[in-house]
């Protein structure tokens, strides 16, 4: 195995490790914060249609609906 | 999500902000309090915007910040001293600040402003209450500072990639939650 291939494999594993840690931390934060009534109201508005053009400029990771994120986060 | 060691801060090209956590070189304990980390991340992100080019590494900035804080607050900075720090540091003179409290606004206006500013690349200092344990109710005391910014459509909290639902839960957890946006001053205006 060449050094370039070895470095590439190591980089992929490191990136995967970082992603796993990030997802774990995000899960932890989600559990930590109790959802307030105001948050529920805000979610109804934000995940409605009014902000579509603004939200369309963000990634699908950021803008996915809560039901879609339950399995992944 | 960048977790680095103190010595890593000396190599600015390899370890660009924002950092999620800075660890001591001696053990795994955290080296920085949240405000120290937030101000380091804030300054490094703002320096990028105003294109300051000098030889200061993240470590130099962190050391300078430590030197300007009371000795007993190097690990954990009080909210009042954090605001005093913001008031006296020269770099912030180059920015207009807009302070938003989502709980004091209708969501339509808050999200239009906040999301638009994040898309424009503006950086926000978040003043938050974080519960001690999962599910705890807010006690109405700000106890956490963090930096929120956006790059290439992703939104980050001190370098941790956030989704919109988490963003909402954090911001609306306590009525005290506040975002302070920093917009670069326009020359000649």
XYZ file of C-alpha atoms in Angstrom, chain B residues 43-147:
105
model
C -12.067 37.050 17.499
C -10.603 34.521 15.069
C -13.776 34.514 12.955
C -14.016 38.323 12.957
C -10.323 38.656 12.057
C -11.029 36.538 8.994
C -13.802 38.985 7.980
C -11.725 42.131 8.318
C -8.738 40.400 6.817
C -6.298 41.125 9.620
C -2.991 39.589 8.690
C -0.388 39.440 11.402
C 1.681 36.877 13.151
C -0.686 36.293 16.070
C -1.641 32.666 16.479
C -4.761 31.462 18.237
C -2.492 30.798 21.214
C -1.292 34.442 21.282
C -4.875 35.719 21.241
C -5.877 33.285 23.950
C -2.926 34.371 26.103
C -3.787 38.063 25.543
C -7.396 37.371 26.529
C -6.276 35.535 29.667
C -4.049 38.449 30.631
C -6.952 40.891 30.464
C -9.196 38.801 32.703
C -9.176 38.683 36.500
C -6.820 35.945 37.725
C -9.527 33.972 39.470
C -11.631 33.912 36.313
C -9.207 32.377 33.848
C -11.130 29.094 33.845
C -14.674 30.430 34.063
C -15.510 34.006 33.189
C -18.544 35.635 34.754
C -21.172 37.069 32.440
C -20.489 40.625 33.675
C -16.745 40.392 33.033
C -17.447 38.874 29.646
C -19.526 41.931 28.728
C -16.818 44.210 30.084
C -14.302 42.373 27.923
C -16.489 42.951 24.864
C -16.789 46.618 25.764
C -13.057 47.203 26.008
C -11.461 45.084 23.244
C -10.418 47.190 20.280
C -11.314 44.664 17.582
C -15.032 45.037 18.294
C -14.900 48.760 17.422
C -14.834 47.749 13.765
C -18.249 46.074 13.965
C -21.860 47.155 14.326
C -23.728 44.974 16.780
C -27.372 43.955 16.662
C -28.824 42.301 19.741
C -31.843 40.007 19.343
C -33.825 38.170 21.996
C -36.011 35.586 20.213
C -38.370 35.353 23.193
C -39.121 39.062 22.961
C -39.992 38.949 19.254
C -42.488 37.252 16.965
C -40.760 34.283 15.259
C -41.383 35.676 11.760
C -39.198 38.702 12.396
C -36.587 36.955 14.504
C -35.905 34.141 12.030
C -35.933 36.409 8.993
C -33.265 38.596 10.543
C -31.208 35.841 12.181
C -31.138 33.465 9.207
C -30.451 36.265 6.741
C -27.547 37.543 8.821
C -26.098 34.045 9.170
C -26.308 33.643 5.388
C -24.455 36.930 4.987
C -21.633 35.381 6.984
C -22.191 37.394 10.123
C -21.028 35.893 13.395
C -23.228 35.879 16.494
C -22.308 35.650 20.149
C -24.985 33.581 21.885
C -25.722 34.280 25.531
C -27.548 31.250 26.833
C -28.788 29.323 29.797
C -27.748 25.680 29.737
C -29.407 23.259 32.183
C -27.268 21.206 34.558
C -29.150 18.019 33.759
C -31.286 16.869 30.860
C -34.865 18.010 31.259
C -34.179 20.650 33.952
C -36.333 23.754 33.765
C -34.659 27.147 33.222
C -33.684 29.095 36.352
C -33.312 32.405 34.450
C -29.549 32.785 34.715
C -27.245 33.156 31.734
C -24.414 30.665 32.262
C -23.046 29.973 28.817
C -21.485 31.872 25.918
C -20.974 30.387 22.470
C -20.371 31.546 18.921
